[in-house]
CSV table of C-alpha atoms and ligand atoms in Angstrom, one decimal:
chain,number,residue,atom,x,y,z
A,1,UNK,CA,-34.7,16.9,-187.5
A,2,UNK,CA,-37.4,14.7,-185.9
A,3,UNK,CA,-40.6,16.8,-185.5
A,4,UNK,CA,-41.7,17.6,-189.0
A,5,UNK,CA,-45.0,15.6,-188.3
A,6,UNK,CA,-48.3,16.7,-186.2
A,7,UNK,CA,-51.1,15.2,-185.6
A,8,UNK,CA,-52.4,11.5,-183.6
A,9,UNK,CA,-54.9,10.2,-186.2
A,10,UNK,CA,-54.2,12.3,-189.2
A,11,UNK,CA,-50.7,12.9,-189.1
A,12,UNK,CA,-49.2,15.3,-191.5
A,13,UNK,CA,-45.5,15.0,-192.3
A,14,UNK,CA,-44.3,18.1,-194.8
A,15,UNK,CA,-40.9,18.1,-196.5
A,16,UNK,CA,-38.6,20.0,-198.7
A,17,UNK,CA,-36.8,23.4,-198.8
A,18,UNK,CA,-37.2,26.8,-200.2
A,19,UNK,CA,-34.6,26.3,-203.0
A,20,UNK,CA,-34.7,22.5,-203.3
A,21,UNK,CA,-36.4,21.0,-206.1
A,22,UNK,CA,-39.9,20.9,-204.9
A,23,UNK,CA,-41.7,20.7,-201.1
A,24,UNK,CA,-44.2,18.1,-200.4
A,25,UNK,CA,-46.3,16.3,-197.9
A,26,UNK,CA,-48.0,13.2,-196.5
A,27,UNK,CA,-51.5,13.1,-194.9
A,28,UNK,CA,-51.7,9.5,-193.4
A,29,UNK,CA,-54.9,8.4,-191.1
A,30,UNK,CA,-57.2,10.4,-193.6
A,31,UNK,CA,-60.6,8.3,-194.0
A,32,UNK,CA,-61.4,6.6,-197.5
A,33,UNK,CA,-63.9,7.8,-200.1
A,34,UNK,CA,-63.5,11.5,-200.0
A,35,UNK,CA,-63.4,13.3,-203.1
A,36,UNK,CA,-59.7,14.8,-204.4
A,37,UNK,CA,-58.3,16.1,-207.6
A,38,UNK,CA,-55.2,18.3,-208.1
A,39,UNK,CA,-57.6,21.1,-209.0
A,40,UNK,CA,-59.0,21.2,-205.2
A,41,UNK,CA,-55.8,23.0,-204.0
A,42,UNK,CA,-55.6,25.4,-206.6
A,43,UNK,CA,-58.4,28.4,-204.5
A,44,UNK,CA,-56.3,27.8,-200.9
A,45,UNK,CA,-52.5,27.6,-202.7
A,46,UNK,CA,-53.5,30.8,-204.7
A,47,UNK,CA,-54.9,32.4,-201.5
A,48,UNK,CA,-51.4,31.9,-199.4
A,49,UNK,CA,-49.3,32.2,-202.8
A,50,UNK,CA,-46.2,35.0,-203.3
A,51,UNK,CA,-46.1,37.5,-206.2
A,52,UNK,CA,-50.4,38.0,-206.5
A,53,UNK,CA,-50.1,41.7,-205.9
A,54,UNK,CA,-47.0,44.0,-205.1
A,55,UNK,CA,-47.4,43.8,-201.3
A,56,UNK,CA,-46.0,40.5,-201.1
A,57,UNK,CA,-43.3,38.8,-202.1
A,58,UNK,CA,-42.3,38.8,-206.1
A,59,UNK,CA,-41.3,35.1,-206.1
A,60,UNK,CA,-44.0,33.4,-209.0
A,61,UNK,CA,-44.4,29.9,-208.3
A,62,UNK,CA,-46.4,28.1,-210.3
A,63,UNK,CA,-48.3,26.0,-206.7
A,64,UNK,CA,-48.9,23.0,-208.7
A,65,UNK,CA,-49.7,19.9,-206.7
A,66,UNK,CA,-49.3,16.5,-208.2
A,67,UNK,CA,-51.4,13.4,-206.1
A,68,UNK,CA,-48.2,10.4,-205.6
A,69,UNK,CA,-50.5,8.3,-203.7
A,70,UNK,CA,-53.5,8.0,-201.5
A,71,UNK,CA,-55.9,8.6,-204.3
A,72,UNK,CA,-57.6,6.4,-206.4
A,73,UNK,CA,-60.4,7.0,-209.2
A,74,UNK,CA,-60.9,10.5,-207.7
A,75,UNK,CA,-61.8,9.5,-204.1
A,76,UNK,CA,-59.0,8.8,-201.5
A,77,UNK,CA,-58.1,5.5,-200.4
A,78,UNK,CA,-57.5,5.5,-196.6
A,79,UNK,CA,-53.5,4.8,-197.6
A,80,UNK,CA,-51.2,7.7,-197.4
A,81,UNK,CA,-51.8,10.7,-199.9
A,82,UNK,CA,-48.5,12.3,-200.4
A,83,UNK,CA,-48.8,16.1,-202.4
A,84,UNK,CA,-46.1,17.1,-204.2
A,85,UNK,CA,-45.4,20.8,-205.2
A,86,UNK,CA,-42.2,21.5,-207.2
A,87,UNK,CA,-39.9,24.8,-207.1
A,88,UNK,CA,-40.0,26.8,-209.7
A,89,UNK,CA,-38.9,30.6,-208.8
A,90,UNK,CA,-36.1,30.0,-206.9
A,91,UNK,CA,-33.3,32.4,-207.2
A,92,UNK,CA,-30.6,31.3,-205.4
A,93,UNK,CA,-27.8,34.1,-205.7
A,94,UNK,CA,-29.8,36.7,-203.7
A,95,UNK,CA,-28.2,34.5,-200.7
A,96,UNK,CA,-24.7,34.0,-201.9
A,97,UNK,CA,-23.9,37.4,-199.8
A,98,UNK,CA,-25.5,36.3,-196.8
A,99,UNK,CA,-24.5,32.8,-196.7
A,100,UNK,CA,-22.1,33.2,-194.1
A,101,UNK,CA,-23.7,35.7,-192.0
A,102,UNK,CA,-26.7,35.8,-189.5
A,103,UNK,CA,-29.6,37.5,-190.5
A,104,UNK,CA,-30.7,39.3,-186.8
A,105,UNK,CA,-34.4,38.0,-185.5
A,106,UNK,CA,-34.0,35.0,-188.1
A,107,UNK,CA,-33.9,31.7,-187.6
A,108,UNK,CA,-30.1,31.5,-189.6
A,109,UNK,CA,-28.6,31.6,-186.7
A,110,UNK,CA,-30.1,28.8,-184.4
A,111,UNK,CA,-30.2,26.4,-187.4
A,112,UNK,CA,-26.8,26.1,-187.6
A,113,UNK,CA,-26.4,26.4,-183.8
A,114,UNK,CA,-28.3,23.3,-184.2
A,115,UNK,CA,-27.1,20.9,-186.8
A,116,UNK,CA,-23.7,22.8,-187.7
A,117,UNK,CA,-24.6,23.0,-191.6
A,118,UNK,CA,-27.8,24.9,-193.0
A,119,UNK,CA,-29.1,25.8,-196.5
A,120,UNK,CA,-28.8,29.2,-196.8
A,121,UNK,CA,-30.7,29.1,-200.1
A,122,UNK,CA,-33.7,31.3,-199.6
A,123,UNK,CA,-33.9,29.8,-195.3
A,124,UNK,CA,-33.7,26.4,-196.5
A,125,UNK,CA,-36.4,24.5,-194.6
A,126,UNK,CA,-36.8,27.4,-192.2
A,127,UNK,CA,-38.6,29.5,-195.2
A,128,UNK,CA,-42.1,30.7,-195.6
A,129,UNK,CA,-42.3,28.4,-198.7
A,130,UNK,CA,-42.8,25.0,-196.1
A,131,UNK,CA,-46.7,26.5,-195.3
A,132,UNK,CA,-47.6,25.9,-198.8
A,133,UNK,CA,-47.9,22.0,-197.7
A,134,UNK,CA,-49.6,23.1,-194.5
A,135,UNK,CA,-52.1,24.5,-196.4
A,136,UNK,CA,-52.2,21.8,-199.1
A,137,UNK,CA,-52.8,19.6,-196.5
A,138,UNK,CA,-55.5,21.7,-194.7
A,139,UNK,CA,-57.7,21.5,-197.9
A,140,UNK,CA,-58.3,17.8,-197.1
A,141,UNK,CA,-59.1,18.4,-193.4
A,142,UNK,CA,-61.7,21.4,-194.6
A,143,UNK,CA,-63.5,19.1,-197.3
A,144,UNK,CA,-63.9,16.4,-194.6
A,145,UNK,CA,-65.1,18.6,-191.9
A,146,UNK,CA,-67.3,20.8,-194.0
A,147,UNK,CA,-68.8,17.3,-195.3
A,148,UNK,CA,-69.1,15.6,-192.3
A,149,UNK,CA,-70.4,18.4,-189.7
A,150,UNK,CA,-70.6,21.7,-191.7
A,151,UNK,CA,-67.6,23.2,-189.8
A,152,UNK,CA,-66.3,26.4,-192.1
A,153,UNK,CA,-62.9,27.5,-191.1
A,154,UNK,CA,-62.4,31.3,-192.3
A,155,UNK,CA,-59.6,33.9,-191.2
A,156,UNK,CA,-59.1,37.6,-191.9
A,157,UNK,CA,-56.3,40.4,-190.8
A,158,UNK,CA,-57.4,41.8,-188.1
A,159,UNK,CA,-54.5,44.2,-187.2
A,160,UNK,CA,-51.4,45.8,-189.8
A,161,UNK,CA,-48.5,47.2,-187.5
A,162,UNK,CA,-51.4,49.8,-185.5
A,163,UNK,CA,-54.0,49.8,-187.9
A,164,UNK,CA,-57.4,48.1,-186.7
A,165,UNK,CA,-60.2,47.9,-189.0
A,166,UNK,CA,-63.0,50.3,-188.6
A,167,UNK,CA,-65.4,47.7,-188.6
A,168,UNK,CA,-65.9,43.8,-189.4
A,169,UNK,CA,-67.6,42.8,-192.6
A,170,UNK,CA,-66.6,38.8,-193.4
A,171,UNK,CA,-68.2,39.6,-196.5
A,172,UNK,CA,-64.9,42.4,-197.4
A,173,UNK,CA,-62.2,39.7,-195.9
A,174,UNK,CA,-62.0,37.6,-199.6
A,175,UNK,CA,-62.2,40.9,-202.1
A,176,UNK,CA,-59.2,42.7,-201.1
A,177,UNK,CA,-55.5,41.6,-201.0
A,178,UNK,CA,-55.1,42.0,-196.9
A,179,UNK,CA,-57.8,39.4,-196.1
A,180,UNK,CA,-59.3,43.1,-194.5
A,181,UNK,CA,-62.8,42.6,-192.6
A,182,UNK,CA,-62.9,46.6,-193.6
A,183,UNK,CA,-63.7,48.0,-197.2
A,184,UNK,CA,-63.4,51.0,-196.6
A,185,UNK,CA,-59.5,50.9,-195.8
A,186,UNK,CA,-58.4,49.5,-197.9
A,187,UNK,CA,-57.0,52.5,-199.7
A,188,UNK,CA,-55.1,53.5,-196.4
A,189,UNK,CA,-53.6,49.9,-195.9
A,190,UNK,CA,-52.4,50.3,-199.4
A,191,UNK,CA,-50.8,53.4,-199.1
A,192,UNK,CA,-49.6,52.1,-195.5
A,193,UNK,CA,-47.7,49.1,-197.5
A,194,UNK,CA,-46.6,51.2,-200.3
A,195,UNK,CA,-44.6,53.3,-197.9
A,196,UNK,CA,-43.4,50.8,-195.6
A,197,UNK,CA,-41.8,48.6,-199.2
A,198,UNK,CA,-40.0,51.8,-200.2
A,199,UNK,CA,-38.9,52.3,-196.1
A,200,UNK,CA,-37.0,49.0,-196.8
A,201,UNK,CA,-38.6,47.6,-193.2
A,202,UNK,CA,-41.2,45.2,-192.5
A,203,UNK,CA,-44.4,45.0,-190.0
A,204,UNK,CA,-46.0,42.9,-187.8
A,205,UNK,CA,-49.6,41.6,-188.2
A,206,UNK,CA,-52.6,40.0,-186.5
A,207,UNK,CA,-54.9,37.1,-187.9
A,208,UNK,CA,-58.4,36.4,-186.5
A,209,UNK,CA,-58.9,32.6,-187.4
A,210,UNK,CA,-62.6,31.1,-186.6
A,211,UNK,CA,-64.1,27.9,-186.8
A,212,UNK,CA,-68.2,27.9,-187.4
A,213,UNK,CA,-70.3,25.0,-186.6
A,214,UNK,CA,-67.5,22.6,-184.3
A,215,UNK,CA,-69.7,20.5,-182.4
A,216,UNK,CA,-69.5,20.0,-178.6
A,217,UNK,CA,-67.2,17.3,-177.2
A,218,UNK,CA,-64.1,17.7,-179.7
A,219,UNK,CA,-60.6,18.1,-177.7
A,220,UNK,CA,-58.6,15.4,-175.2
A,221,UNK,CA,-58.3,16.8,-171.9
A,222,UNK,CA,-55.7,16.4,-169.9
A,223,UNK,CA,-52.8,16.8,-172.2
A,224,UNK,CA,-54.3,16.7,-175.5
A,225,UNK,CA,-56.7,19.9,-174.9
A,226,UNK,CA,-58.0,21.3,-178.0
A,227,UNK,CA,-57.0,25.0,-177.1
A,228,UNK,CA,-53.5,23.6,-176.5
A,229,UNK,CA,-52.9,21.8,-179.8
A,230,UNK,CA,-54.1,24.4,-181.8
A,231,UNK,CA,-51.7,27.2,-180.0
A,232,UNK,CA,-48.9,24.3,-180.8
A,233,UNK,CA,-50.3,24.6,-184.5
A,234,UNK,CA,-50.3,28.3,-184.7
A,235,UNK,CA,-47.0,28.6,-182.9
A,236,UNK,CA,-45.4,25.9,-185.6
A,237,UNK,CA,-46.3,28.5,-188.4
A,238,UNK,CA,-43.6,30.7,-189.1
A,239,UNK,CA,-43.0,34.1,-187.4
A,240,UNK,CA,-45.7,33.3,-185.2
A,241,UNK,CA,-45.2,34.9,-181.7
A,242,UNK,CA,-48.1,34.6,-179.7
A,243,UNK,CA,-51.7,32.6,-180.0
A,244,UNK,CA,-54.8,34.2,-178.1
A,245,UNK,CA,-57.7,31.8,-177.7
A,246,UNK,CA,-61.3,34.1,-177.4
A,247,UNK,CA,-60.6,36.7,-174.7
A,248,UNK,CA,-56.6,35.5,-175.0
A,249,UNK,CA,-54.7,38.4,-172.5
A,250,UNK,CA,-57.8,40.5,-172.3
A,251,UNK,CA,-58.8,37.9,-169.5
A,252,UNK,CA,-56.3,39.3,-167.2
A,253,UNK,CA,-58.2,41.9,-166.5
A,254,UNK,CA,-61.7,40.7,-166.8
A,255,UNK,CA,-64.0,40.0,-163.7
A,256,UNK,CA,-65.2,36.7,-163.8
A,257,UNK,CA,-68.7,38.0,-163.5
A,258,UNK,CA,-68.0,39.4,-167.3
A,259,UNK,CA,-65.9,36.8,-168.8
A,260,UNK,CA,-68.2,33.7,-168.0
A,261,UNK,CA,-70.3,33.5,-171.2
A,262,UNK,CA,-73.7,33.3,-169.5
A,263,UNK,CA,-76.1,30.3,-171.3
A,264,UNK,CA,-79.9,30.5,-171.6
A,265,UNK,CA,-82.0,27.6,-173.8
A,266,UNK,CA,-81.9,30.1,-176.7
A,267,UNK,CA,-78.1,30.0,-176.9
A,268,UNK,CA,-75.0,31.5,-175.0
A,269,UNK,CA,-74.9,35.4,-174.3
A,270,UNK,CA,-71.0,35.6,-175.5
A,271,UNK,CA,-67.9,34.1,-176.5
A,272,UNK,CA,-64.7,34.7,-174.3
A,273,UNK,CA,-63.9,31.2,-173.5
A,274,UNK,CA,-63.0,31.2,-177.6
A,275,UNK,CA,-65.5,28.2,-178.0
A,276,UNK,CA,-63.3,26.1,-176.2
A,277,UNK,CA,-64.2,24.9,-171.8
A,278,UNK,CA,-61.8,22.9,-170.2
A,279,UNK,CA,-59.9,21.4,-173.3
A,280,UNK,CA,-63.3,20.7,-175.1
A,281,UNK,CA,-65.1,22.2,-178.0
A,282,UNK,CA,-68.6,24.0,-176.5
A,283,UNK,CA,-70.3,24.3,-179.9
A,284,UNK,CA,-69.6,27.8,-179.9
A,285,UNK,CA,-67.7,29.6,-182.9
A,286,UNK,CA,-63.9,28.6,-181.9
A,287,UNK,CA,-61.8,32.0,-182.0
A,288,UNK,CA,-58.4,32.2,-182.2
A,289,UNK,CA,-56.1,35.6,-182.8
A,290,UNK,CA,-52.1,34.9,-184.0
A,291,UNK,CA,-49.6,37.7,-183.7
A,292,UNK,CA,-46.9,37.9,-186.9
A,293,UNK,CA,-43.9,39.3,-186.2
A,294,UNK,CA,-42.2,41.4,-188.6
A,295,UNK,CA,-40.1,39.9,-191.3
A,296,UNK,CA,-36.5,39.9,-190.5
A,297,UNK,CA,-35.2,39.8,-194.1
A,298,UNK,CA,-34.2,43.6,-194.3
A,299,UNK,CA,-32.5,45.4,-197.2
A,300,UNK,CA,-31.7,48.2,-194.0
A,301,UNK,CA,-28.4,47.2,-193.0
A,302,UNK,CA,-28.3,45.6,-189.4
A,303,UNK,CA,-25.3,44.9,-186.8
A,304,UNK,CA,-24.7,41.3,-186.2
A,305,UNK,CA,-21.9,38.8,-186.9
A,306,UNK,CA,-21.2,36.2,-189.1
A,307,UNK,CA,-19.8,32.6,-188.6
A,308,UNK,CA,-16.4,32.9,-188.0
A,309,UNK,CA,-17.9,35.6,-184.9
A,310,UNK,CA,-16.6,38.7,-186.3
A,311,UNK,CA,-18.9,41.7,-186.1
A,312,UNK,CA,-20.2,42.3,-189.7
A,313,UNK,CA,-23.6,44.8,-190.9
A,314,UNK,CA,-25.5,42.5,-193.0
A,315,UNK,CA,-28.2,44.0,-195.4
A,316,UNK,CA,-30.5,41.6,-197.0
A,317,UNK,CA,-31.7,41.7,-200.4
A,318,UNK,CA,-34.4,39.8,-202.4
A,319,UNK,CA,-37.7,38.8,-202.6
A,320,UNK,CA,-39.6,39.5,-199.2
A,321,UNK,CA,-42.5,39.8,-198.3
A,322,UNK,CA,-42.6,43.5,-195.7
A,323,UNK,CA,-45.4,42.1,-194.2
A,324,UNK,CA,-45.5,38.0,-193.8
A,325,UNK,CA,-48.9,37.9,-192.0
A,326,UNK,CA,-50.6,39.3,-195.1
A,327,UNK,CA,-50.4,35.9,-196.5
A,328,UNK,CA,-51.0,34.0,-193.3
A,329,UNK,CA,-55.0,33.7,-193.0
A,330,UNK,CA,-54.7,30.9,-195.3
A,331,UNK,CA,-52.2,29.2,-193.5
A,332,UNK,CA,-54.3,29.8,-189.6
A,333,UNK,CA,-57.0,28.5,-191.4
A,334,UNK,CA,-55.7,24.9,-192.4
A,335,UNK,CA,-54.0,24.5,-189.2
A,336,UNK,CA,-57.2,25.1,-187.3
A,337,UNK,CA,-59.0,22.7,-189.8
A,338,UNK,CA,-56.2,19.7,-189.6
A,339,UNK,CA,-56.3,20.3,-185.8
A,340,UNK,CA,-59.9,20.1,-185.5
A,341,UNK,CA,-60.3,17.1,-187.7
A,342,UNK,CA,-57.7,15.3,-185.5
A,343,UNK,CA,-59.6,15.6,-182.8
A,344,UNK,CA,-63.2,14.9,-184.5
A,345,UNK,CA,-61.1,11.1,-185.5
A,346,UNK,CA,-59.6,10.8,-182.1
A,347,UNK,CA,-63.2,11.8,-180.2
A,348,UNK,CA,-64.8,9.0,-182.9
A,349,UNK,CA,-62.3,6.5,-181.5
A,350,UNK,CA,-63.6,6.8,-177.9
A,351,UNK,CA,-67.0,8.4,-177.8
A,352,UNK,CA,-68.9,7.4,-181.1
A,353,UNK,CA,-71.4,5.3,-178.6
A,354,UNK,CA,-71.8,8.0,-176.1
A,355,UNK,CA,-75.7,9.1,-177.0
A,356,UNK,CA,-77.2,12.5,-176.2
A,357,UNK,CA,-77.3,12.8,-172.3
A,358,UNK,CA,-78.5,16.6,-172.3
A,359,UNK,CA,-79.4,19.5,-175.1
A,360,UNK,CA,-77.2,21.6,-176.5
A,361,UNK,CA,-77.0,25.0,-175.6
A,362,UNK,CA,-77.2,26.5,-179.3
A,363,UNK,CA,-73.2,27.9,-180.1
A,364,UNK,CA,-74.6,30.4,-182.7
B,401,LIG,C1,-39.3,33.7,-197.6
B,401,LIG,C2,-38.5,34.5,-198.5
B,401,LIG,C3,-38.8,34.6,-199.9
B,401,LIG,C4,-40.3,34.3,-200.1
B,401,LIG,C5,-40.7,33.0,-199.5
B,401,LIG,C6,-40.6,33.1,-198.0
B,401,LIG,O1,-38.2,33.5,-200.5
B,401,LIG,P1,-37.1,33.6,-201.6
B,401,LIG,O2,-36.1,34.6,-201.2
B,401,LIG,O3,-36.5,32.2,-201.6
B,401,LIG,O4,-37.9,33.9,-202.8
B,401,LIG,O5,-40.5,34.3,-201.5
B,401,LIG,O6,-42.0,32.7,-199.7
B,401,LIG,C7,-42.3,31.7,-200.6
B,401,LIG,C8,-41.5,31.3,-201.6
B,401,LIG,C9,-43.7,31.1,-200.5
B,401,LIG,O7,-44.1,30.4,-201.3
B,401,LIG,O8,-44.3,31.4,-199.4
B,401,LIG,C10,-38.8,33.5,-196.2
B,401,LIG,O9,-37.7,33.9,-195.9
B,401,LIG,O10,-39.6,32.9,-195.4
């Protein structure tokens, strides 16, 4: 396993397994003197965490990160900060049964296709629990950027299985337990979960993840376009099956008479290029929308085989979560930010002396 790093100038490297003794991270490239404590994790960690309300999850983790390195008198040092979050919840037996056997639509059965031995303990390195990291890492990247520029990253649920919300407050998104833009449904997403727990399946889910206040210029074209690394990001989360950036699929069927965002002095007239043209940041709001697929841990039995190749019907019990993209806003949200903050270090490196040459079209 090579890949477990991302990231040219701020490279994060996350570690650990579901049912090992704790998961961690290293952040190297980050800039000296920003502010960190232990306590700075603790709103994003709770945000993404399992076992808040009964629609997730009933694993209780503690989230606790400990600073190894990289810190010094409060303020990081430029050297590597490796997080460390131990395990705390982990029960172990509920795999015993499916140890040898592939859960269908997981990732059980390429894993061991792949290096011929795999933790079954709660999906090993191939659980849920690694984007705790991805998100401990992202609250470094959304400090420096909201420092340095003002760029707020924010994310809701935009979509549950076929329900859409009515309307699209970001003002609802933080007060309810779906990361719903809608007030007003929450009572019918409730009742919507409720069933689907006691159904004993799972449902898919779409997060809208936006970045406000990105400057023009950030985002390496040819190969290193911003649009691209940040679908790599989003695709790298778990259960992820598709990344849409601004008009995403919708621009299949667009003329190009309405999907060109039309520009004036006082700003431009829409968004459907996402905020991003030709690889590059336009100082528009960046849009992205991620498609969850349903969880494949399912206490309904299933038809599949286990590893000797005999045909067995495994049925999965546990702690799962029927609904995985419920916890993923948090998640979209630090990948856009250590994405974006990549590219703002990697556009310093070559452009920092390129002055103003013509005036911003205002991104709103
Ligand atoms: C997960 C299955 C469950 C979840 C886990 C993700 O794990 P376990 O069966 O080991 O309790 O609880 O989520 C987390 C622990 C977390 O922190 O996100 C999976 O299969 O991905």
């Amino acid at each position: 396993m090579s890949d477990n790093s991302f990231g040219r100038l701020l490279r994060v490297t996350t570690f650990g397994e579901s049912h090992g003794p704790a998961i961690g991270c290293v952040v190297d490239g980050c800039p000296p003197g920003i502010p960190l404590a232990p306590e700075d994790f603790s709103h994003d960690l709770a945000r993404r965490a399992t076992g808040k309300t009964r629609h997730t999850s009933q694993r209780h983790e503690a989230d606790e990160v400990e600073i190894l390195s990289g810190v010094f008198e409060g303020r990081t040092t430029g050297t590597p900060i490796a997080l460390l979050v131990r395990n705390t919840d982990a029960r172990s037996k509920d795999y015993a049964k499916i140890a040898d056997q592939f859960r269908p639509g997981h990732a059980d059965y390429t894993y061991l296709h792949k290096y011929g031995v795999r933790d079954p303990r709660g999906g090993g390195r191939s659980s849920a629990r690694e984007t705790t990291m991805r998100v401990a890492a992202g609250v470094i990247a959304r400090k420096w950027l909201a420092d340095r520029f003002g760029v707020q990253v924010r994310a809701c649920v935009s979509q549950v299985a076929g329900l859409v919300p009515g309307r699209f407050d970001w003002d609802a998104v933080e007060s309810n337990p779906f990361f719903w833009p809608d007030a007003g449904q929450v009572a019918e997403l409730e009742a919507f979960m409720d069933a689907l727990r006691k159904s004993g399946d799972s449902a898919g889910a779409r997060v809208h993840v936006q970045a406000l206040g990105v400057p023009p210029g950030w985002g390496e074209p040819v190969y290193g376009k911003l649009d691209a690394e940040i679908a790599a990001a989003m695709m790298s989360i778990n259960a992820v099956k598709g990344v849409e950036i601004g008009a995403g699929f919708a621009s299949v069927t667009q003329k190009g008479s309405e999907h060109r965002d039309l520009m004036s002095p006082e700003g431009f007239a829409s968004n459907h290029a996402g905020g991003i043209l030709g690889g590059i940041s336009s100082g528009q709001p960046i849009d992205v929308s991620v498609a969850f697929k349903p969880t494949s841990s399912l206490r309904l039995p299933g038809a599949t085989v286990d590893r000797s190749g005999a045909a067995v019907e495994v049925v999965t019990t546990g702690r799962h979560d029927p609904c995985v993209g419920l916890r993923a806003p948090p998640i979209c949200e630090a990948m856009l930010a250590l994405v974006l903050m990549d590219h703002a270090l990697r556009h310093r490196a070559q452009n920092a002396d390129v002055p103003p040459v013509t005036p911003k079209v205002p991104g709103g």
